[in-house]
Coordinates of C-alpha atoms and ligand atoms in Angstrom, one line a residue:
Chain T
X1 CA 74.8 -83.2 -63.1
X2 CA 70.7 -84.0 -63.7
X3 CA 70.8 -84.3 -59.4
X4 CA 72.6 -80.8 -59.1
X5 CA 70.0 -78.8 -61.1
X6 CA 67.3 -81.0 -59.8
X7 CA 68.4 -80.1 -56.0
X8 CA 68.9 -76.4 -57.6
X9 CA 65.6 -76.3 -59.2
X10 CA 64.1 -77.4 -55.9
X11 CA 66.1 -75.0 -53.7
X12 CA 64.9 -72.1 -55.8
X13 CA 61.5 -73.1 -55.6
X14 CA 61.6 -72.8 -51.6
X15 CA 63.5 -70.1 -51.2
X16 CA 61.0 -68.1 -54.2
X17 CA 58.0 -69.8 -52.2
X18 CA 59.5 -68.3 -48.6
X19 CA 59.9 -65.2 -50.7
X20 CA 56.2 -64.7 -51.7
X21 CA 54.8 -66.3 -48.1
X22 CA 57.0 -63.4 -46.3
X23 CA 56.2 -60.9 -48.5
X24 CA 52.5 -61.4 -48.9
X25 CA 51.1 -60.1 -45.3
X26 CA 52.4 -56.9 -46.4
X27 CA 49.1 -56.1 -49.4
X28 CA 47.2 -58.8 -47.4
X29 CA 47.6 -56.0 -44.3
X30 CA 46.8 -53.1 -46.4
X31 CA 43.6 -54.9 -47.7
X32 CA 42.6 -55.8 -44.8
X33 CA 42.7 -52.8 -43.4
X34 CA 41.1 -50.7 -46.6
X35 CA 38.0 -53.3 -46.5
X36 CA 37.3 -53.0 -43.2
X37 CA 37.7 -49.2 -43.5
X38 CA 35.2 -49.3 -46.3
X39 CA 33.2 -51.7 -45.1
X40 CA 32.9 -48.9 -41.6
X41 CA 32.4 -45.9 -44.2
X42 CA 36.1 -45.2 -43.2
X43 CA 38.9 -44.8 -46.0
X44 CA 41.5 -47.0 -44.3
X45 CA 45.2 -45.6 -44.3
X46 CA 45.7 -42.9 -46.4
X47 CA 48.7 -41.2 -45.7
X48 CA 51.7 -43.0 -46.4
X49 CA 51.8 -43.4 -50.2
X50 CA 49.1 -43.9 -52.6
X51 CA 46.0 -44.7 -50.8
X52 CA 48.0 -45.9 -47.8
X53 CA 49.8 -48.5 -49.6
X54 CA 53.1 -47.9 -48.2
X55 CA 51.5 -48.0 -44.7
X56 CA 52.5 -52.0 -44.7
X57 CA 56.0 -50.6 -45.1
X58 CA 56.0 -48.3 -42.6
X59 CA 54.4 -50.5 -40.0
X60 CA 57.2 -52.9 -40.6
X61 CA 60.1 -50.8 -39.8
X62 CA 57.8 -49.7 -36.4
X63 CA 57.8 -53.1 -35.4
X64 CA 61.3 -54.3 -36.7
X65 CA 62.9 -50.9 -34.5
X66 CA 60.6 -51.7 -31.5
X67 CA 61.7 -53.0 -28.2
X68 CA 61.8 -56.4 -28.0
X69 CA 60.4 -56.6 -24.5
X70 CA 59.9 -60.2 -22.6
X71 CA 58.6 -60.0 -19.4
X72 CA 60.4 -60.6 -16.3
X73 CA 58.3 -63.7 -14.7
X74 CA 58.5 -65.0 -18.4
X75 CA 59.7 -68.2 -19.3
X76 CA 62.7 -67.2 -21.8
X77 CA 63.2 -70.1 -23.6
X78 CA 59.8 -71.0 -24.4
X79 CA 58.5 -67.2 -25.1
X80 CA 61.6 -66.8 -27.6
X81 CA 60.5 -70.3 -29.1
X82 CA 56.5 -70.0 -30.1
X83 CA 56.7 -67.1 -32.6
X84 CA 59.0 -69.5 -34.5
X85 CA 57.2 -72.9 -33.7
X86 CA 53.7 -70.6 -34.7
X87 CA 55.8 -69.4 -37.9
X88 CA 57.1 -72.3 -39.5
X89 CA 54.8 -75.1 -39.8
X90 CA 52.5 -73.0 -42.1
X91 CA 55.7 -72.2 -44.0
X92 CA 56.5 -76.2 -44.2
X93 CA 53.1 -76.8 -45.2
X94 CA 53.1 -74.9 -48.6
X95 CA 56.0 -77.4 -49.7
X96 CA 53.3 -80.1 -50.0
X97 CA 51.1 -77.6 -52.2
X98 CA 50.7 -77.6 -56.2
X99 CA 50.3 -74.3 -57.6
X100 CA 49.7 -75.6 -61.1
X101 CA 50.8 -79.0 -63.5
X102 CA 53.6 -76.9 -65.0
X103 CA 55.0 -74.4 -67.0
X104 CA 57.7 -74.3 -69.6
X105 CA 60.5 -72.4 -69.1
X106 CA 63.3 -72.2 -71.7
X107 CA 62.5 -75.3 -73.1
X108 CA 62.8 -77.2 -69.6
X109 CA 59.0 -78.1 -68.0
X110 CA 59.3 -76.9 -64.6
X111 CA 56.2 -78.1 -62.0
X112 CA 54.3 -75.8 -60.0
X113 CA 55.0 -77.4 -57.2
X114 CA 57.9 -78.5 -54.7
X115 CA 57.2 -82.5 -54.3
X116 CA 54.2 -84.2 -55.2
X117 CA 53.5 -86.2 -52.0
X118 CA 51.4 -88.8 -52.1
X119 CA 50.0 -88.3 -48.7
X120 CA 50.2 -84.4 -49.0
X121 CA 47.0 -83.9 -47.3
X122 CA 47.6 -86.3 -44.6
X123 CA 51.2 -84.1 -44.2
X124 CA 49.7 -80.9 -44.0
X125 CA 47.3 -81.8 -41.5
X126 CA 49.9 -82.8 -39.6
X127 CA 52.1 -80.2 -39.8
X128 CA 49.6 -77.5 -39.2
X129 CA 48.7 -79.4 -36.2
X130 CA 52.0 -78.4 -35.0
X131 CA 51.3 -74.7 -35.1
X132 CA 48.9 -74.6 -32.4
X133 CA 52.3 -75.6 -29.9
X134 CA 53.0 -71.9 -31.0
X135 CA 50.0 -70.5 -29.8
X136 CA 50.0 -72.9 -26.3
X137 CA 53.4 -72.3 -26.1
X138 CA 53.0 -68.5 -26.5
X139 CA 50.8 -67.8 -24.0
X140 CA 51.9 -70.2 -21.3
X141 CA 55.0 -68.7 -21.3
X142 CA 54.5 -64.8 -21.1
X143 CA 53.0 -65.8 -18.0
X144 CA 50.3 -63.4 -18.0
X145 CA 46.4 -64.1 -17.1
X146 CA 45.4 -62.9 -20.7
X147 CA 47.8 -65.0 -22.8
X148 CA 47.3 -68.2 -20.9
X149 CA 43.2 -68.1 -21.1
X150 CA 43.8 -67.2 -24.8
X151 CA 45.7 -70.4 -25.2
X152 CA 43.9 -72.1 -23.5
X153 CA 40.7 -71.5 -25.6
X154 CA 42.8 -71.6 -28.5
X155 CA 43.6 -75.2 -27.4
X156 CA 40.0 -76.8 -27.0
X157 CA 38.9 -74.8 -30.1
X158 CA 42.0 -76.4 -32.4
X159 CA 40.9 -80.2 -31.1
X160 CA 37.1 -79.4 -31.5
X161 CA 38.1 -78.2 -35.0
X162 CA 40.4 -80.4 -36.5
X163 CA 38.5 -83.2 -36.3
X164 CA 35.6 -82.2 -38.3
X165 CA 38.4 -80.6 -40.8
X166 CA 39.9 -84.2 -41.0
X167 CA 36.4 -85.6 -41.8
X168 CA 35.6 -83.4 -43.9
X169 CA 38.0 -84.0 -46.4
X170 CA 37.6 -87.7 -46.1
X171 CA 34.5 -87.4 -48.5
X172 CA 36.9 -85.6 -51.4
X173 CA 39.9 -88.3 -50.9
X174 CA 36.9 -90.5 -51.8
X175 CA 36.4 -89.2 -54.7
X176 CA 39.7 -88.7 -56.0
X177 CA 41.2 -92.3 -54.8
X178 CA 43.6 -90.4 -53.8
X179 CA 45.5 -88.5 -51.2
X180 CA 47.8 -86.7 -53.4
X181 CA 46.6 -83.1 -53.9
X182 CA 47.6 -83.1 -57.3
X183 CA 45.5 -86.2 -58.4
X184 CA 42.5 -84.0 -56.5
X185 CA 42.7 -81.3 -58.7
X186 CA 43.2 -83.8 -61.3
X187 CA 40.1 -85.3 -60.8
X188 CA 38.1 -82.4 -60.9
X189 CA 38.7 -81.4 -64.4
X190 CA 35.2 -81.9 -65.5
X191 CA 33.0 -81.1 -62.3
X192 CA 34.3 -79.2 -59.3
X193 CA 33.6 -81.0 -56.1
X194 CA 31.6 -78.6 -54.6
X195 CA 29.0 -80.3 -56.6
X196 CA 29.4 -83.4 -55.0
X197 CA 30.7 -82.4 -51.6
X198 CA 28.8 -78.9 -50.6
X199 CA 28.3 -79.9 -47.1
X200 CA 32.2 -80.9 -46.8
X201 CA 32.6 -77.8 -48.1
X202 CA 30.4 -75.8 -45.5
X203 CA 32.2 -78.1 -42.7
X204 CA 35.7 -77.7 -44.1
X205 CA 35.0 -73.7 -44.6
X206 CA 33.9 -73.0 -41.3
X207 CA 36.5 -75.4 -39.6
X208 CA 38.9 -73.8 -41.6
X209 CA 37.5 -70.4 -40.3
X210 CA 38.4 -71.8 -36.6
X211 CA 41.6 -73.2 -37.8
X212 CA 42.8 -69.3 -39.1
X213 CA 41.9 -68.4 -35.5
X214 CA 39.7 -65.7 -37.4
X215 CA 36.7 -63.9 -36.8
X216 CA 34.0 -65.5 -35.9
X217 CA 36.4 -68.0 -34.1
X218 CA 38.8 -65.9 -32.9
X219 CA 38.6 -66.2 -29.2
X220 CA 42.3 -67.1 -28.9
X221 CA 42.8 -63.4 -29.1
X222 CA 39.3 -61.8 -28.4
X223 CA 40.3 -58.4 -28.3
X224 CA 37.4 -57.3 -26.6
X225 CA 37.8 -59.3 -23.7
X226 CA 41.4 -60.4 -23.4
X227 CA 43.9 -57.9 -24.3
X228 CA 45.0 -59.9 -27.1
X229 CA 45.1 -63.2 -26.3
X230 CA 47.9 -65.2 -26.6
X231 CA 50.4 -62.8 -28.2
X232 CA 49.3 -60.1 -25.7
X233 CA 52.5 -59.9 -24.2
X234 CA 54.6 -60.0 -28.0
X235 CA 56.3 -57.1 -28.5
X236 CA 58.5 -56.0 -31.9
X237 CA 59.6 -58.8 -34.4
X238 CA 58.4 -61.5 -32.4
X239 CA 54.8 -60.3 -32.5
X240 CA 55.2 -59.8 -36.6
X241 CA 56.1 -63.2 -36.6
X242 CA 52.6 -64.3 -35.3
X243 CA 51.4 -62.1 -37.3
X244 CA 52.9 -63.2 -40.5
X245 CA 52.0 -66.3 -39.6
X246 CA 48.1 -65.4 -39.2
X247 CA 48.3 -64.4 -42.8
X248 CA 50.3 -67.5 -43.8
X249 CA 47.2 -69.9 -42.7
X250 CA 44.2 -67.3 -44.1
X251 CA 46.5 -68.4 -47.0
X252 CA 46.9 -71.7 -46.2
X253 CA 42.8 -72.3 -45.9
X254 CA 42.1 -70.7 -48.7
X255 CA 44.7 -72.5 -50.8
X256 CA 43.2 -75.4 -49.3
X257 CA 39.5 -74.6 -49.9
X258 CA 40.2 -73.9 -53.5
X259 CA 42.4 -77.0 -54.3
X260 CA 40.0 -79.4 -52.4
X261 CA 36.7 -77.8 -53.5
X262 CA 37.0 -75.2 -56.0
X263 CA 38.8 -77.3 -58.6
X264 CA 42.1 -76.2 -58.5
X265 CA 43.1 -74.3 -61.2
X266 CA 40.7 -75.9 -63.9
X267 CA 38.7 -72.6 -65.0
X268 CA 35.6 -72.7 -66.3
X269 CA 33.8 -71.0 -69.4
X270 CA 36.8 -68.0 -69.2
X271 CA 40.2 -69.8 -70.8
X272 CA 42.9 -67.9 -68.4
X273 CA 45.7 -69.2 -67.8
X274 CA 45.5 -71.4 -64.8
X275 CA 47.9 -70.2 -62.6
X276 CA 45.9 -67.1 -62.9
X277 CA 42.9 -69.0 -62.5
X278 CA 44.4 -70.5 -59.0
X279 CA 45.3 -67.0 -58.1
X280 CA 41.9 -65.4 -58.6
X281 CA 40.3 -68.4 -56.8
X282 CA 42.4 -67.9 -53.3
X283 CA 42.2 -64.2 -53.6
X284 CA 38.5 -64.3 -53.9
X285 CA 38.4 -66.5 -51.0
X286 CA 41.2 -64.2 -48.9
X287 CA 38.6 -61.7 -49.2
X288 CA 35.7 -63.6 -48.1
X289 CA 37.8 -64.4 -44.8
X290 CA 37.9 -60.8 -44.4
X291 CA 34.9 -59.7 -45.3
X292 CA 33.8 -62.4 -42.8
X293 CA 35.7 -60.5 -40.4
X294 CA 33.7 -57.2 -40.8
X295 CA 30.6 -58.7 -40.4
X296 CA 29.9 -61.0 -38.0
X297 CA 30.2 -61.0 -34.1
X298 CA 32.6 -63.7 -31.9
X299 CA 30.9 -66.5 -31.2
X300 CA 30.6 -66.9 -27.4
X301 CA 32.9 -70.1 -26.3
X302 CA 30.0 -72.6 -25.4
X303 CA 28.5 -71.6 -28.7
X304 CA 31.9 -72.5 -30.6
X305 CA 32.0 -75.6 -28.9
X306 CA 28.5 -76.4 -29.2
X307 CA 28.9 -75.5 -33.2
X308 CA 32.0 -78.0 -33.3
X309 CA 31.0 -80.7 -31.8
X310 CA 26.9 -80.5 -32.3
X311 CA 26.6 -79.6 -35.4
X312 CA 29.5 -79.7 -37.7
X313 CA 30.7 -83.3 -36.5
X314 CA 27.8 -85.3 -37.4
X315 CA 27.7 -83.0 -40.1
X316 CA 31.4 -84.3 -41.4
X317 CA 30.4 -87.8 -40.3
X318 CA 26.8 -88.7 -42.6
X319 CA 28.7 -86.8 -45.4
X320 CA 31.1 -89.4 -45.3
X321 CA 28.5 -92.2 -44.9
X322 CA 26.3 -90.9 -47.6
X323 CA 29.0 -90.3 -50.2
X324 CA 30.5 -93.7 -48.9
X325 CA 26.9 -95.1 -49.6
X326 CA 26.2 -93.1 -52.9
X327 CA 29.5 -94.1 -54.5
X328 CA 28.8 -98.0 -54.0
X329 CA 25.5 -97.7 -55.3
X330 CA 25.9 -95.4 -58.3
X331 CA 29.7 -95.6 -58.7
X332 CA 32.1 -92.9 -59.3
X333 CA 31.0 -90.1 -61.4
Chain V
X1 CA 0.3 -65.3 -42.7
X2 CA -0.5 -67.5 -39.4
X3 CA 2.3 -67.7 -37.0
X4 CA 3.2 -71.1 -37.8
X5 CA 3.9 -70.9 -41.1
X6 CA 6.1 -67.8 -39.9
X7 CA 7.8 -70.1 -37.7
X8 CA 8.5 -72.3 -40.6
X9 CA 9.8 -69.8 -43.0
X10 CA 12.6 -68.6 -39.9
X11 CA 13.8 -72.1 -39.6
X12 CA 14.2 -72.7 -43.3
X13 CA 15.6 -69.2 -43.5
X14 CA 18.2 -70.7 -40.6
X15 CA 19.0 -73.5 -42.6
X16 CA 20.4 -72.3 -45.5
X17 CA 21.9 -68.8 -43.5
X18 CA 19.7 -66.2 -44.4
X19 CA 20.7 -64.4 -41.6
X20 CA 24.2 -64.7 -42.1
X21 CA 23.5 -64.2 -46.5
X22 CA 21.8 -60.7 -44.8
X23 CA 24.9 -59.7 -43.3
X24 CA 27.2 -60.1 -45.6
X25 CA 24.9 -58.7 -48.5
X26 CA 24.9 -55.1 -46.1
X27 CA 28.6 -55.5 -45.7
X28 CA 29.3 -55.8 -48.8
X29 CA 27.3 -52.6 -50.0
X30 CA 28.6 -50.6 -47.4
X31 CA 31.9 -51.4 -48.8
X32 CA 30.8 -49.4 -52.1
X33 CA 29.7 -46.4 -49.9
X34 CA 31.0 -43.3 -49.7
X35 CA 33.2 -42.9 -46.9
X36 CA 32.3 -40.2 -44.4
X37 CA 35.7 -39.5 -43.6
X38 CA 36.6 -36.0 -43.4
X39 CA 40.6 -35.8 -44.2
X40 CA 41.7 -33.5 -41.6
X41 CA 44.3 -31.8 -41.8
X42 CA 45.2 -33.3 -45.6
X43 CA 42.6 -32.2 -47.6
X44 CA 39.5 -30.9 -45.7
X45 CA 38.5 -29.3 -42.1
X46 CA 35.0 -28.3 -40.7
X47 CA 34.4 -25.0 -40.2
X48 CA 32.6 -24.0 -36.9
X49 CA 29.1 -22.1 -36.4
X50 CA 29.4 -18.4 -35.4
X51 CA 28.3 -19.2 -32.1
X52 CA 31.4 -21.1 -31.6
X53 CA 33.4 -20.4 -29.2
X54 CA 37.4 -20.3 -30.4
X55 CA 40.2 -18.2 -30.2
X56 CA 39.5 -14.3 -28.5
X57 CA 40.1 -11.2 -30.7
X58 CA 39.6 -7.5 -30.1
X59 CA 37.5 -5.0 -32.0
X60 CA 38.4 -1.6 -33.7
X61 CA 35.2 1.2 -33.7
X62 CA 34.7 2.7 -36.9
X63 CA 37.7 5.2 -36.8
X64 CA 40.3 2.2 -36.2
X65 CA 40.9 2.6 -32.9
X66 CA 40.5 -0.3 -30.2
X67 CA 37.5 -0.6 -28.9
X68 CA 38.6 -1.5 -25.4
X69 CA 38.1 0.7 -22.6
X70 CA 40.7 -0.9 -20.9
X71 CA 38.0 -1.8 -17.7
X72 CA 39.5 -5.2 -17.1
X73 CA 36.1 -6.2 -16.6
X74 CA 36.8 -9.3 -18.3
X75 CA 39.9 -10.0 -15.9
X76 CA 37.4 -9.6 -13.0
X77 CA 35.2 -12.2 -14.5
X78 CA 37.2 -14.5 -15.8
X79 CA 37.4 -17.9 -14.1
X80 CA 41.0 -18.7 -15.0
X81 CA 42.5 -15.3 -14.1
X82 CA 44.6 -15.1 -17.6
X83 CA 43.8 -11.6 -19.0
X84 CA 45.7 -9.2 -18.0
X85 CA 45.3 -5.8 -18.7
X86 CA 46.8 -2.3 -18.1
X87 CA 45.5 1.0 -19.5
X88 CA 47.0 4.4 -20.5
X89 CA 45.3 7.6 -21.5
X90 CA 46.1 8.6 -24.8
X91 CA 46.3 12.4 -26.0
X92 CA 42.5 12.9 -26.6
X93 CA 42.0 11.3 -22.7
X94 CA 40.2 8.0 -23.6
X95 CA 41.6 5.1 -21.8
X96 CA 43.0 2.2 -24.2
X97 CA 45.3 -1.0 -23.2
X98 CA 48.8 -0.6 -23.1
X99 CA 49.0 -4.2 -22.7
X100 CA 46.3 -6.9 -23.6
X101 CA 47.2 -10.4 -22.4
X102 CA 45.3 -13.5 -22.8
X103 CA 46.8 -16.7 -21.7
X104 CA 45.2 -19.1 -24.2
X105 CA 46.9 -22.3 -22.3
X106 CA 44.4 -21.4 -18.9
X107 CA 41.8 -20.5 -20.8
X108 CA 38.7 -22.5 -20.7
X109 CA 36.9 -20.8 -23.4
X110 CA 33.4 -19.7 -21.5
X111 CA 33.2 -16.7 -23.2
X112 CA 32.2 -14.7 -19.9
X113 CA 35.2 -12.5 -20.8
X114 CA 32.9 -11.4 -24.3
X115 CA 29.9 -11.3 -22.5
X116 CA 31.5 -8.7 -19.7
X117 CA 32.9 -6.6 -21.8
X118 CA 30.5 -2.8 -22.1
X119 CA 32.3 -1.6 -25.1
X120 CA 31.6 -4.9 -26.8
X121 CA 35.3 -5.2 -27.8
X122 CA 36.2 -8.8 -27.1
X123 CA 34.8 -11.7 -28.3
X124 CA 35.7 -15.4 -29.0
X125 CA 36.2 -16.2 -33.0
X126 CA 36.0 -18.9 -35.5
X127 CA 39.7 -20.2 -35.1
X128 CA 40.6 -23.4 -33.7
X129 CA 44.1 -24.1 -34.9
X130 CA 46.5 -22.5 -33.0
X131 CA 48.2 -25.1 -30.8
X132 CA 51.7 -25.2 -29.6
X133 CA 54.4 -27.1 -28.6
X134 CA 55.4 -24.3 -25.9
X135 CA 52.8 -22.9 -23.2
X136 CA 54.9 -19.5 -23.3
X137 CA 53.7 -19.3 -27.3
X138 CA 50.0 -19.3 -25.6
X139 CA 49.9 -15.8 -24.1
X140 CA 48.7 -13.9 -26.6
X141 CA 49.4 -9.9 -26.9
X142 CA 47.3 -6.9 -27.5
X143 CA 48.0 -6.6 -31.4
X144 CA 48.5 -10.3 -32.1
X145 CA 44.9 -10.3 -30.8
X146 CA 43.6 -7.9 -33.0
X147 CA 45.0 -9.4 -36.1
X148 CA 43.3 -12.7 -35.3
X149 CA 40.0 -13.7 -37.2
X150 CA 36.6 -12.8 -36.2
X151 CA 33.4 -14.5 -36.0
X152 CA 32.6 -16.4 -39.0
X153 CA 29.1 -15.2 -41.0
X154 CA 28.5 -18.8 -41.8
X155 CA 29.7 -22.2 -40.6
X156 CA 29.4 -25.7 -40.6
X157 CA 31.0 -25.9 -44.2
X158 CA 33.8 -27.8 -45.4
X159 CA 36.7 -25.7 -46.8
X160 CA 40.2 -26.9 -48.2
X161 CA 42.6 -27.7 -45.7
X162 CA 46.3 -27.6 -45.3
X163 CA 48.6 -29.3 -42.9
X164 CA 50.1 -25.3 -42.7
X165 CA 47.9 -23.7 -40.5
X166 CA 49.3 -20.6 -40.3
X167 CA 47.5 -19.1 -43.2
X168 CA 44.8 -18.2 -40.7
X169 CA 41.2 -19.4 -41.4
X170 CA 39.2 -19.5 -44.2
X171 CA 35.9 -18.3 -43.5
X172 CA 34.4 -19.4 -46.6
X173 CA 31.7 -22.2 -46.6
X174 CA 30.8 -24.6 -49.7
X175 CA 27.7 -25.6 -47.8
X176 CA 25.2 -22.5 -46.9
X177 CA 23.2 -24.9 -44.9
X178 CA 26.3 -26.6 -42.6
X179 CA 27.4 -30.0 -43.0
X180 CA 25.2 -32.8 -42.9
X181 CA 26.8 -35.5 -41.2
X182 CA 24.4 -38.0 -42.3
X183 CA 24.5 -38.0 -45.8
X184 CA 26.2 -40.9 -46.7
X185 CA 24.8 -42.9 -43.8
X186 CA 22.2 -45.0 -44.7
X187 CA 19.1 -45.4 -42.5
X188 CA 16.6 -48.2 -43.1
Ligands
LIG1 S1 36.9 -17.2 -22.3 FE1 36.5 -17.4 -20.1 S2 38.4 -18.2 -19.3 FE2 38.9 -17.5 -21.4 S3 39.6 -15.4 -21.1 FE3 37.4 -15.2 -21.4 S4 36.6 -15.3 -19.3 FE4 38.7 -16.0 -19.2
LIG2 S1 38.0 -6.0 -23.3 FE1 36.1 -5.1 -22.7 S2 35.9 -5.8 -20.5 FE2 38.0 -6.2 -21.1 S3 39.1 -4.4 -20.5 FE3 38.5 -4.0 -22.6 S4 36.6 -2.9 -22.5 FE4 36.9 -3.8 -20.5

């Protein structure tokens, strides 16, 4: 009986978490699309609904009732497989992810979270590793000129990127003693690490900005110069699916920036609730990623390598060695 | 300040992203500016100048009558070859069109038809909505073409607008002095 609702409890929580991460392009679209209006002196969609807000809505049905076109050179098995492979890791990922310690619900204490992994960093690292197959895959198989030099920039740009990423969380696991996401936030009840880590913070942030394949990084799908990119040959459903899954790591990032740096959801000075507090957090950081977007140019691709390896490398690297250093000598804080 | 120093203040400026701190402050207040948008056909339209050159109408003289002498001067001139018109001689013997045919969809709007005309009895107005989903629906007759709205006394105002346009136009400007585009734009 206690394994039944346990396996319950934990199938709701996935099916409720797939829920949210399918639904939540939909405002994150409309958003997107007001700010950058805004930002242009535009006023963004305005005609379906309210402000635009059902305009989400309505370019879902478009793309649900469009053709689904794969072209003819196209390798079929491959091209039907990446919007899946690009879809799912960041999907699998958020199963590693706390939201919160717990709430109480009808007298049972249900966790904000699906499994509390003691490697859960090292595991979504790996898994969101995997998406970039999704983007290779993509454009290798529409076999077109625009989606393979998309891919293939998105592949030199996701080694030069993850690596720094990697080190730069190296200095937090440090901190906490522990790879366990939820002993990270636990360990920043008193001081947030951005205090301690602001340069794996900067590193992390802009390798994360890379990671989301967003602007300024976003040369897998330049659309100034390549069509774009990778998914240039995505028609209907499947192209939603990269889509979705665009938003699904914006999320993923920002989850990630907030839970490693930004203490979780330990509030300061304001006592809100702190799933409410987690919620703020990541929203505030969604909206930096796209208020990034509206405001700076690409990066030309000698310049994104040069920023990955020059700069935010060794960057990654001394902050290890000097936290390494400063934690011997003075000790944990 | 010497040029060195200068030099020193960009890099430290560089290293803690003051160019990229001045980009994102702009950004940021831009996104708290008013939007220049003008919601066309929802809720607003521009009006045009009276110089503009829209859709043709013919003139009546004082007594009502039409002004046009029925010449076809203006089909000589015009480049497109889509007025047609034939005259008649009505009781008092002054020559009038029978029929007055424009056909809007050759039309290329020069105006060389109004600036033909001796009896000063056509002229190109203020309206700019009259498209159609049928190219027959663009030759326009002799009485629909004096029903159609003249040149506008002001213009470059914004008036209400309605996805209808068959209300005809609204020659009515909130702004005496036209539109200025650049209001909300800010210029440093
Ligand atoms: S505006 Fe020009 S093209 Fe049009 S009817 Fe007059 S003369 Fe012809
Ligand atoms: S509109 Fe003017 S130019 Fe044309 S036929 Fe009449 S009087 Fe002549």
């Amino acid at each position: 009986m206690e394994l039944i609702v346990a396996l319950g409890l934990i199938v709701f929580k996935v099916a409720f978490l797939i829920a949210i991460l399918l639904l939540l392009p939909l405002p994150l679209t409309w958003l997107e699309r007001k700010i950058a209006g805004h930002i242009q002196q535009r006023m963004g969609p305005m005609r379906v609904g309210w402000h635009g807000l059902l305009q989400p809505m309505a370019d879902g049905i478009k793309l649900l009732t469009k053709e689904d076109h794969i072209p003819a050179e196209a390798d079929r098995f491959l091209f039907k497989l990446a919007p899946i492979l690009a879809l799912a890791p960041p999907f699998v990922v958020f199963v590693a992810i706390p939201f919160g310690e717990s709430v109480s619900v009808l007298g049972h204490e249900i966790t904000l979270y699906v499994s509390n992994m003691n490697v859960a960093l090292l595991f979504v690292f790996a898994v969101i590793g995997i998406e970039v197959y999704g983007v290779i895959f993509g454009g290798w198989a529409a076999n077109s000129k625009y989606a393979v030099l998309g891919s293939l920039r998105t592949c030199a740009q996701m080694i030069s990127y993850e690596i720094p990423m990697g080190f730069a969380v190296i200095g937090v696991v440090m901190l906490a003693q522990s790879m366990s996401l939820l002993d990270i936030v636990r360990a920043q009840a008193d001081v947030w690490n951005i205090v301690y880590q602001p340069v794996g913070f900067f590193v992390f942030f802009v390798a994360g900005l890379a990671e989301a394949q967003r602007i300024p990084f976003d040369l897998s799908e330049a659309e100034g110069d390549l069509g774009a990119g990778f998914h240039t040959e995505y028609s209907g459903i499947r192209f939603a699916f990269f889509m979705v899954s665009e938003y699904a790591i914006v999320l993923l990032v920002s989850v990630l920036v907030v839970i490693l740096f930004f203490g979780g959801w330990n509030g300061v000075l304001i006592p809100l609730p702190p799933l409410l507090w987690f919620v703020l957090k990541v929203a505030f950081f969604v909206y930096v990623f796209i208020w990034f977007r509206f405001t700076f140019p690409r990066y030309r691709y000698d310049q994104l390598m040069a920023i990955g390896w020059k700069v935010l490398l060794p960057l990654s690297m001394a902050n290890i060695i000097i936290t390494g250093v400063l934690l011997g000598a003075v000790g944990a804080p | 300040m010497s040029r060195a120093q200068d030099k020193v203040g960009t890099w430290i400026g560089w290293a803690f992203f003051a160019d990229l701190a001045n980009g994102l402050a702009l950004t940021f207040g831009y996104m708290f500016s008013k939007p220049v948008t003008m919601q066309y056909p929802d809720k607003e339209k521009w009006l045009p100048y009276s110089r503009y050159r829209g859709h043709h109408f013919l003139k009546r003289d004082e007594e009502g009558e039409i002004k046009c002498v029925a010449c076809e001067l203006c089909a000589r001139i015009c480049p497109c070859d889509c007025i047609e018109v034939v005259p008649y001689e009505d009781e008092k013997g002054n020559r009038h069109p029978a029929k007055f045919e424009i056909d809007t969809a050759r039309c290329l709007f020069c105006g060389l038809c109004e600036d033909a005309c001796p009896a000063d009895a056509i002229a190109l107005g203020q309206q700019y909505e009259f498209s159609s989903f049928s190219s027959a629906d663009l030759v326009i007759g002799r009485d629909d073409l004096l029903a159609k709205p003249g040149k506008a006394a002001t213009g470059g105002g914004v008036v209400a607008a309605r996805l209808n346009t068959e209300q005809g136009v609204l020659v009515k400007s909130s702004e005496q002095q036209g539109y200025n585009w650049w209001r909300n734009i800010r210029r440093t």
